[in-house]
């Protein structure tokens, strides 16, 4: 099923995978959500797993080297490299050849019409949100709560037209995060609040936000191993998008894979399944009631914008860049 067929479904059921990142010295907070049609989730995770096998003549991935169907043309060391956890921050030119190849495959899959996946990124400019008035760690959780929900609201309305057709949220998964796991509101109440936003076609089937690790090698559950691949893809989409927007690294491996996503960031109107926005356009002076203030600002002023500088120039890698990539992935 490609992404257009997803939108044609009469009763769409989706799973959501959420993760976050800090940019600079906590100057920006990025909240990214990957939207996966529930009926296609197993097929998507199988595609991501199979993309780990870098043998051109084979595409069936198994986690155990002893069961690898490639046989003698593989090795325990090569298999372990292909089984690496894909984190954008850990992709480095001096040791990441396998990670770069896998990351490129994943991003090309996401971009392709055969992929049913959608992605939304919200970047919070904390310098315009009077950080000195944020308060303690619990308030950071409150801020995340609100804009996590903004991500869902935008995507339900804009990607899936939930005001015109039924859309069921089956499950929401959040990458493990101590602050959010201990938050007194986020895991149990956030999705109840989502139902109060007046989205006519929305039904939430499970109100509990589930926290899962993205390290498939440390997980025994087969289902959660698959979910961890989707979390790694979410991390990759967040990382490459932020690299394009902020040009945070000059590492050639990061530049090489970020170039794969750059056309989506630069020409968002041409890609219906990808969207990135910045909040706020203008500075907001927060009172002690941070959440209430933000709610009021969002309600009365359109403070989200897709008009932001693209700091990473187009990157044209050459053969020498690629041959210099290291081979030792951990």
mmCIF file of C-alpha atoms in Angstrom:
data_model
loop_
_atom_site.group_PDB
_atom_site.id
_atom_site.type_symbol
_atom_site.label_atom_id
_atom_site.label_comp_id
_atom_site.label_asym_id
_atom_site.label_seq_id
_atom_site.Cartn_x
_atom_site.Cartn_y
_atom_site.Cartn_z
ATOM 1 C CA UNK A 1 0.000 0.000 0.000
ATOM 2 C CA UNK A 2 1.464 3.372 -0.982
ATOM 3 C CA UNK A 3 0.734 6.669 0.774
ATOM 4 C CA UNK A 4 -2.042 7.630 -1.652
ATOM 5 C CA UNK A 5 -3.889 4.381 -0.943
ATOM 6 C CA UNK A 6 -3.579 5.143 2.764
ATOM 7 C CA UNK A 7 -5.506 8.366 2.257
ATOM 8 C CA UNK A 8 -8.189 6.511 0.279
ATOM 9 C CA UNK A 9 -9.034 4.175 3.166
ATOM 10 C CA UNK A 10 -12.519 4.661 4.592
ATOM 11 C CA UNK A 11 -11.520 3.829 8.172
ATOM 12 C CA UNK A 12 -7.868 4.672 8.696
ATOM 13 C CA UNK A 13 -6.091 3.259 11.737
ATOM 14 C CA UNK A 14 -2.670 4.631 12.638
ATOM 15 C CA UNK A 15 0.126 4.116 15.150
ATOM 16 C CA UNK A 16 2.326 7.054 16.178
ATOM 17 C CA UNK A 17 6.041 6.979 17.043
ATOM 18 C CA UNK A 18 7.345 10.101 18.816
ATOM 19 C CA UNK A 19 10.855 11.256 19.675
ATOM 20 C CA UNK A 20 12.604 14.527 20.479
ATOM 21 C CA UNK A 21 15.978 16.219 20.139
ATOM 22 C CA UNK A 22 17.747 19.282 21.486
ATOM 23 C CA UNK A 23 19.559 21.584 19.061
ATOM 24 C CA UNK A 24 22.438 23.807 20.126
ATOM 25 C CA UNK A 25 22.693 24.601 23.817
ATOM 26 C CA UNK A 26 18.999 23.827 24.317
ATOM 27 C CA UNK A 27 18.109 26.745 22.049
ATOM 28 C CA UNK A 28 15.661 24.627 20.040
ATOM 29 C CA UNK A 29 13.593 21.574 20.881
ATOM 30 C CA UNK A 30 12.525 19.319 18.031
ATOM 31 C CA UNK A 31 9.484 17.032 18.384
ATOM 32 C CA UNK A 32 9.098 14.520 15.574
ATOM 33 C CA UNK A 33 6.292 12.026 14.995
ATOM 34 C CA UNK A 34 6.209 9.180 12.489
ATOM 35 C CA UNK A 35 2.696 8.109 11.454
ATOM 36 C CA UNK A 36 2.315 4.456 10.488
ATOM 37 C CA UNK A 37 -0.905 2.858 9.176
ATOM 38 C CA UNK A 38 -1.541 0.061 11.681
ATOM 39 C CA UNK A 39 -2.325 -2.502 8.993
ATOM 40 C CA UNK A 40 1.006 -1.772 7.291
ATOM 41 C CA UNK A 41 3.248 -1.647 10.367
ATOM 42 C CA UNK A 42 4.549 -5.204 10.145
ATOM 43 C CA UNK A 43 5.328 -4.807 6.441
ATOM 44 C CA UNK A 44 7.136 -1.521 7.113
ATOM 45 C CA UNK A 45 9.288 -2.996 9.860
ATOM 46 C CA UNK A 46 10.105 -5.965 7.621
ATOM 47 C CA UNK A 47 11.258 -3.562 4.915
ATOM 48 C CA UNK A 48 13.485 -1.707 7.385
ATOM 49 C CA UNK A 49 14.967 -4.938 8.706
ATOM 50 C CA UNK A 50 15.613 -6.328 5.220
ATOM 51 C CA UNK A 51 17.325 -3.076 4.224
ATOM 52 C CA UNK A 52 20.026 -3.927 6.751
ATOM 53 C CA UNK A 53 21.356 -6.744 4.568
ATOM 54 C CA UNK A 54 23.877 -4.966 2.350
ATOM 55 C CA UNK A 55 24.501 -7.935 0.064
ATOM 56 C CA UNK A 56 23.190 -6.938 -3.349
ATOM 57 C CA UNK A 57 21.983 -10.454 -4.088
ATOM 58 C CA UNK A 58 20.033 -10.905 -0.873
ATOM 59 C CA UNK A 59 17.470 -8.972 1.115
ATOM 60 C CA UNK A 60 16.146 -11.265 3.837
ATOM 61 C CA UNK A 61 17.462 -10.143 7.211
ATOM 62 C CA UNK A 62 17.803 -12.307 10.310
ATOM 63 C CA UNK A 63 19.279 -10.963 13.523
ATOM 64 C CA UNK A 64 21.389 -14.019 14.345
ATOM 65 C CA UNK A 65 24.538 -14.495 12.255
ATOM 66 C CA UNK A 66 24.335 -18.269 12.754
ATOM 67 C CA UNK A 67 21.005 -18.236 10.882
ATOM 68 C CA UNK A 68 22.082 -15.801 8.153
ATOM 69 C CA UNK A 69 20.959 -17.245 4.773
ATOM 70 C CA UNK A 70 23.781 -15.423 2.952
ATOM 71 C CA UNK A 71 26.188 -18.016 4.273
ATOM 72 C CA UNK A 72 29.915 -17.795 3.657
ATOM 73 C CA UNK A 73 29.688 -14.477 1.827
ATOM 74 C CA UNK A 74 28.831 -12.858 5.177
ATOM 75 C CA UNK A 75 30.891 -12.747 8.377
ATOM 76 C CA UNK A 76 30.141 -12.294 12.060
ATOM 77 C CA UNK A 77 31.833 -8.879 12.020
ATOM 78 C CA UNK A 78 29.960 -7.706 8.916
ATOM 79 C CA UNK A 79 26.661 -9.006 10.266
ATOM 80 C CA UNK A 80 27.190 -7.146 13.555
ATOM 81 C CA UNK A 81 27.910 -3.921 11.657
ATOM 82 C CA UNK A 82 24.714 -4.309 9.636
ATOM 83 C CA UNK A 83 22.819 -4.886 12.893
ATOM 84 C CA UNK A 84 23.943 -1.555 14.390
ATOM 85 C CA UNK A 85 21.458 0.814 16.019
ATOM 86 C CA UNK A 86 20.863 3.699 13.595
ATOM 87 C CA UNK A 87 21.197 6.987 15.483
ATOM 88 C CA UNK A 88 21.882 10.089 13.423
ATOM 89 C CA UNK A 89 24.204 11.559 16.065
ATOM 90 C CA UNK A 90 26.324 8.394 16.022
ATOM 91 C CA UNK A 91 26.822 8.326 12.253
ATOM 92 C CA UNK A 92 30.409 9.444 11.717
ATOM 93 C CA UNK A 93 32.588 9.434 8.623
ATOM 94 C CA UNK A 94 35.464 7.645 10.331
ATOM 95 C CA UNK A 95 33.495 4.546 11.312
ATOM 96 C CA UNK A 96 30.006 4.443 9.809
ATOM 97 C CA UNK A 97 29.990 2.955 6.303
ATOM 98 C CA UNK A 98 27.306 0.362 7.065
ATOM 99 C CA UNK A 99 25.200 2.884 8.997
ATOM 100 C CA UNK A 100 25.399 5.363 6.114
ATOM 101 C CA UNK A 101 24.269 2.749 3.593
ATOM 102 C CA UNK A 102 21.404 1.559 5.780
ATOM 103 C CA UNK A 103 20.337 5.132 6.577
ATOM 104 C CA UNK A 104 20.257 6.013 2.874
ATOM 105 C CA UNK A 105 18.132 2.948 2.135
ATOM 106 C CA UNK A 106 15.704 3.867 4.884
ATOM 107 C CA UNK A 107 15.379 7.477 3.763
ATOM 108 C CA UNK A 108 14.882 6.448 0.141
ATOM 109 C CA UNK A 109 12.181 4.043 1.288
ATOM 110 C CA UNK A 110 10.456 6.809 3.267
ATOM 111 C CA UNK A 111 10.566 9.138 0.244
ATOM 112 C CA UNK A 112 9.256 6.535 -2.188
ATOM 113 C CA UNK A 113 5.605 6.393 -3.199
ATOM 114 C CA UNK A 114 5.437 2.770 -1.991
ATOM 115 C CA UNK A 115 6.043 3.875 1.596
ATOM 116 C CA UNK A 116 2.818 4.508 3.586
ATOM 117 C CA UNK A 117 4.679 6.531 6.237
ATOM 118 C CA UNK A 118 4.136 10.203 7.145
ATOM 119 C CA UNK A 119 6.389 12.460 9.228
ATOM 120 C CA UNK A 120 5.836 15.757 11.046
ATOM 121 C CA UNK A 121 8.505 17.826 12.838
ATOM 122 C CA UNK A 122 7.846 20.802 15.124
ATOM 123 C CA UNK A 123 10.835 22.952 16.082
ATOM 124 C CA UNK A 124 10.394 25.122 19.168
ATOM 125 C CA UNK A 125 12.523 28.265 19.266
ATOM 126 C CA UNK A 126 13.053 28.386 23.006
ATOM 127 C CA UNK A 127 14.856 31.715 22.749
ATOM 128 C CA UNK A 128 11.492 33.251 21.819
ATOM 129 C CA UNK A 129 9.683 31.517 24.673
ATOM 130 C CA UNK A 130 11.432 33.315 27.571
ATOM 131 C CA UNK A 131 13.329 30.317 28.868
ATOM 132 C CA UNK A 132 14.064 32.053 32.174
ATOM 133 C CA UNK A 133 10.371 31.681 33.053
ATOM 134 C CA UNK A 134 10.062 27.987 32.276
ATOM 135 C CA UNK A 135 10.582 26.830 35.833
ATOM 136 C CA UNK A 136 11.599 23.311 36.799
ATOM 137 C CA UNK A 137 11.912 20.071 34.866
ATOM 138 C CA UNK A 138 8.211 19.340 35.248
ATOM 139 C CA UNK A 139 7.450 22.474 33.236
ATOM 140 C CA UNK A 140 9.692 21.235 30.418
ATOM 141 C CA UNK A 141 7.448 18.198 30.411
ATOM 142 C CA UNK A 142 4.428 20.499 30.193
ATOM 143 C CA UNK A 143 5.908 22.263 27.180
ATOM 144 C CA UNK A 144 6.577 18.928 25.485
ATOM 145 C CA UNK A 145 3.025 17.809 26.298
ATOM 146 C CA UNK A 146 1.483 20.770 24.531
ATOM 147 C CA UNK A 147 3.546 20.646 21.366
ATOM 148 C CA UNK A 148 3.466 16.882 21.105
ATOM 149 C CA UNK A 149 -0.282 17.331 20.924
ATOM 150 C CA UNK A 150 0.157 20.128 18.352
ATOM 151 C CA UNK A 151 2.067 17.646 16.210
ATOM 152 C CA UNK A 152 -0.804 15.173 16.414
ATOM 153 C CA UNK A 153 -3.466 17.810 15.721
ATOM 154 C CA UNK A 154 -1.704 19.139 12.631
ATOM 155 C CA UNK A 155 -1.055 15.669 11.238
ATOM 156 C CA UNK A 156 -4.561 14.368 11.851
ATOM 157 C CA UNK A 157 -6.059 17.363 10.072
ATOM 158 C CA UNK A 158 -3.520 17.995 7.315
ATOM 159 C CA UNK A 159 -2.154 14.553 6.470
ATOM 160 C CA UNK A 160 -5.259 12.468 7.120
ATOM 161 C CA UNK A 161 -8.185 14.944 6.869
ATOM 162 C CA UNK A 162 -9.641 13.764 10.172
ATOM 163 C CA UNK A 163 -12.304 16.477 10.079
ATOM 164 C CA UNK A 164 -13.785 14.866 6.958
ATOM 165 C CA UNK A 165 -13.246 11.126 7.541
ATOM 166 C CA UNK A 166 -12.829 8.634 10.421
ATOM 167 C CA UNK A 167 -9.283 8.249 11.747
ATOM 168 C CA UNK A 168 -8.486 5.920 14.646
ATOM 169 C CA UNK A 169 -5.323 6.293 16.707
ATOM 170 C CA UNK A 170 -4.600 2.724 17.720
ATOM 171 C CA UNK A 171 -1.445 3.253 19.780
ATOM 172 C CA UNK A 172 1.055 5.995 20.543
ATOM 173 C CA UNK A 173 4.668 5.107 21.301
ATOM 174 C CA UNK A 174 7.238 7.452 22.829
ATOM 175 C CA UNK A 175 10.970 6.831 22.883
ATOM 176 C CA UNK A 176 12.052 6.140 26.459
ATOM 177 C CA UNK A 177 12.445 9.427 28.331
ATOM 178 C CA UNK A 178 12.748 9.635 32.103
ATOM 179 C CA UNK A 179 11.214 13.106 32.290
ATOM 180 C CA UNK A 180 8.113 12.090 30.333
ATOM 181 C CA UNK A 181 7.740 8.657 31.926
ATOM 182 C CA UNK A 182 7.563 10.263 35.372
ATOM 183 C CA UNK A 183 5.391 13.168 34.245
ATOM 184 C CA UNK A 184 2.051 13.220 36.066
ATOM 185 C CA UNK A 185 0.125 14.120 32.906
ATOM 186 C CA UNK A 186 1.833 12.883 29.753
ATOM 187 C CA UNK A 187 1.469 9.069 29.755
ATOM 188 C CA UNK A 188 -2.209 8.853 30.713
ATOM 189 C CA UNK A 189 -3.947 12.197 30.118
ATOM 190 C CA UNK A 190 -2.493 13.664 26.934
ATOM 191 C CA UNK A 191 -4.576 11.633 24.507
ATOM 192 C CA UNK A 192 -7.750 12.376 26.484
ATOM 193 C CA UNK A 193 -6.991 16.064 25.955
ATOM 194 C CA UNK A 194 -6.492 15.381 22.243
ATOM 195 C CA UNK A 195 -10.099 14.225 21.986
ATOM 196 C CA UNK A 196 -11.226 17.637 23.275
ATOM 197 C CA UNK A 197 -9.787 19.454 20.241
ATOM 198 C CA UNK A 198 -12.926 19.154 18.108
ATOM 199 C CA UNK A 199 -11.498 16.826 15.451
ATOM 200 C CA UNK A 200 -14.709 15.262 14.182
ATOM 201 C CA UNK A 201 -13.418 11.954 12.825
ATOM 202 C CA UNK A 202 -10.926 11.179 15.602
ATOM 203 C CA UNK A 203 -11.220 8.105 17.808
ATOM 204 C CA UNK A 204 -8.477 7.186 20.308
ATOM 205 C CA UNK A 205 -8.426 3.435 20.949
ATOM 206 C CA UNK A 206 -5.691 3.342 23.600
ATOM 207 C CA UNK A 207 -5.035 6.333 25.873
ATOM 208 C CA UNK A 208 -1.793 5.011 27.370
ATOM 209 C CA UNK A 209 1.399 6.349 25.773
ATOM 210 C CA UNK A 210 3.819 3.412 25.645
ATOM 211 C CA UNK A 211 7.540 3.950 26.227
ATOM 212 C CA UNK A 212 9.883 1.730 24.209
ATOM 213 C CA UNK A 213 13.637 1.576 23.682
ATOM 214 C CA UNK A 214 14.993 2.072 20.181
ATOM 215 C CA UNK A 215 17.797 -0.463 20.738
ATOM 216 C CA UNK A 216 16.502 -3.609 19.037
ATOM 217 C CA UNK A 217 19.553 -5.569 20.158
ATOM 218 C CA UNK A 218 18.534 -5.172 23.809
ATOM 219 C CA UNK A 219 14.882 -6.177 23.261
ATOM 220 C CA UNK A 220 13.520 -9.727 23.388
ATOM 221 C CA UNK A 221 9.962 -9.057 22.168
ATOM 222 C CA UNK A 222 9.649 -9.611 18.415
ATOM 223 C CA UNK A 223 6.994 -6.893 18.122
ATOM 224 C CA UNK A 224 9.057 -4.359 20.068
ATOM 225 C CA UNK A 225 12.131 -5.186 17.963
ATOM 226 C CA UNK A 226 10.086 -4.104 14.957
ATOM 227 C CA UNK A 227 8.848 -1.002 16.756
ATOM 228 C CA UNK A 228 12.455 -0.090 17.550
ATOM 229 C CA UNK A 229 13.209 0.067 13.809
ATOM 230 C CA UNK A 230 10.461 2.649 13.396
ATOM 231 C CA UNK A 231 11.920 4.636 16.303
ATOM 232 C CA UNK A 232 15.334 4.556 14.657
ATOM 233 C CA UNK A 233 13.784 5.826 11.423
ATOM 234 C CA UNK A 234 12.060 8.591 13.415
ATOM 235 C CA UNK A 235 15.406 9.565 14.950
ATOM 236 C CA UNK A 236 16.966 9.561 11.482
ATOM 237 C CA UNK A 237 14.252 11.817 10.041
ATOM 238 C CA UNK A 238 14.553 14.236 12.968
ATOM 239 C CA UNK A 239 18.345 14.261 12.779
ATOM 240 C CA UNK A 240 18.637 14.742 9.023
ATOM 241 C CA UNK A 241 15.924 17.427 8.997
ATOM 242 C CA UNK A 242 17.680 19.368 11.762
ATOM 243 C CA UNK A 243 21.012 18.966 9.979
ATOM 244 C CA UNK A 244 19.488 20.506 6.843
ATOM 245 C CA UNK A 245 17.872 23.378 8.751
ATOM 246 C CA UNK A 246 20.650 24.195 11.230
ATOM 247 C CA UNK A 247 23.773 22.731 9.529
ATOM 248 C CA UNK A 248 24.922 21.500 12.923
ATOM 249 C CA UNK A 249 27.752 19.255 11.679
ATOM 250 C CA UNK A 250 30.349 19.221 8.913
ATOM 251 C CA UNK A 251 30.924 15.481 9.190
ATOM 252 C CA UNK A 252 30.810 14.119 5.629
ATOM 253 C CA UNK A 253 28.715 11.082 6.578
ATOM 254 C CA UNK A 254 26.049 13.281 8.164
ATOM 255 C CA UNK A 255 26.083 15.677 5.204
ATOM 256 C CA UNK A 256 25.832 12.762 2.784
ATOM 257 C CA UNK A 257 22.684 11.271 4.306
ATOM 258 C CA UNK A 258 21.111 14.647 5.176
ATOM 259 C CA UNK A 259 21.241 15.488 1.478
ATOM 260 C CA UNK A 260 18.745 12.644 0.940
ATOM 261 C CA UNK A 261 16.121 14.524 2.944
ATOM 262 C CA UNK A 262 17.067 18.073 1.946
ATOM 263 C CA UNK A 263 14.634 18.266 -1.045
ATOM 264 C CA UNK A 264 11.740 17.440 1.298
ATOM 265 C CA UNK A 265 12.691 20.198 3.730
ATOM 266 C CA UNK A 266 13.310 22.784 1.011
ATOM 267 C CA UNK A 267 10.209 21.984 -1.077
ATOM 268 C CA UNK A 268 7.658 20.867 1.496
ATOM 269 C CA UNK A 269 4.670 21.729 -0.676
ATOM 270 C CA UNK A 270 5.722 19.032 -3.165
ATOM 271 C CA UNK A 271 5.830 16.252 -0.574
ATOM 272 C CA UNK A 272 2.460 15.474 0.980
ATOM 273 C CA UNK A 273 3.885 13.054 3.550
ATOM 274 C CA UNK A 274 6.508 15.326 5.147
ATOM 275 C CA UNK A 275 6.088 18.591 7.051
ATOM 276 C CA UNK A 276 8.356 20.689 9.278
ATOM 277 C CA UNK A 277 7.387 23.915 11.029
ATOM 278 C CA UNK A 278 8.887 26.389 13.487
ATOM 279 C CA UNK A 279 7.201 27.915 16.550
ATOM 280 C CA UNK A 280 6.885 30.782 17.320
ATOM 281 C CA UNK A 281 7.383 33.308 14.549
ATOM 282 C CA UNK A 282 7.467 36.105 17.129
ATOM 283 C CA UNK A 283 8.582 36.178 20.748
ATOM 284 C CA UNK A 284 6.020 35.146 23.354
ATOM 285 C CA UNK A 285 6.300 36.523 26.884
ATOM 286 C CA UNK A 286 5.246 33.690 29.146
ATOM 287 C CA UNK A 287 3.448 34.167 32.411
ATOM 288 C CA UNK A 288 3.587 31.648 35.240
ATOM 289 C CA UNK A 289 0.721 29.794 33.597
ATOM 290 C CA UNK A 290 2.925 28.628 30.760
ATOM 291 C CA UNK A 291 0.561 26.166 29.186
ATOM 292 C CA UNK A 292 -2.394 28.534 29.299
ATOM 293 C CA UNK A 293 -0.353 31.309 27.736
ATOM 294 C CA UNK A 294 0.811 29.092 24.907
ATOM 295 C CA UNK A 295 -2.708 27.818 24.298
ATOM 296 C CA UNK A 296 -3.937 31.418 24.044
ATOM 297 C CA UNK A 297 -1.145 32.441 21.669
ATOM 298 C CA UNK A 298 -1.763 29.465 19.397
ATOM 299 C CA UNK A 299 -5.499 30.093 19.422
ATOM 300 C CA UNK A 300 -5.350 33.804 18.626
ATOM 301 C CA UNK A 301 -2.236 34.035 16.466
ATOM 302 C CA UNK A 302 -0.856 31.743 13.818
ATOM 303 C CA UNK A 303 2.605 31.451 15.301
ATOM 304 C CA UNK A 304 3.663 28.364 13.326
ATOM 305 C CA UNK A 305 5.693 28.973 10.186
ATOM 306 C CA UNK A 306 7.393 26.953 7.468
ATOM 307 C CA UNK A 307 9.422 29.998 6.451
ATOM 308 C CA UNK A 308 12.817 29.438 8.021
ATOM 309 C CA UNK A 309 16.398 29.579 6.816
ATOM 310 C CA UNK A 310 17.975 26.454 5.323
ATOM 311 C CA UNK A 311 21.542 26.668 6.579
ATOM 312 C CA UNK A 312 22.939 23.492 5.037
ATOM 313 C CA UNK A 313 23.858 24.119 1.386
ATOM 314 C CA UNK A 314 23.283 21.409 -1.180
ATOM 315 C CA UNK A 315 25.902 18.732 -0.602
ATOM 316 C CA UNK A 316 27.452 16.948 -3.551
ATOM 317 C CA UNK A 317 29.481 14.031 -2.288
ATOM 318 C CA UNK A 318 32.252 12.652 -4.430
ATOM 319 C CA UNK A 319 33.723 9.196 -4.750
ATOM 320 C CA UNK A 320 36.627 10.098 -2.487
ATOM 321 C CA UNK A 321 34.243 11.102 0.311
ATOM 322 C CA UNK A 322 32.543 7.714 0.146
ATOM 323 C CA UNK A 323 35.755 5.680 0.019
ATOM 324 C CA UNK A 324 36.979 7.471 3.138
ATOM 325 C CA UNK A 325 34.031 6.287 5.203
ATOM 326 C CA UNK A 326 35.174 3.988 7.979
ATOM 327 C CA UNK A 327 33.995 0.422 8.395
ATOM 328 C CA UNK A 328 33.940 -0.073 12.164
ATOM 329 C CA UNK A 329 30.399 0.375 13.429
ATOM 330 C CA UNK A 330 29.503 -0.336 17.008
#
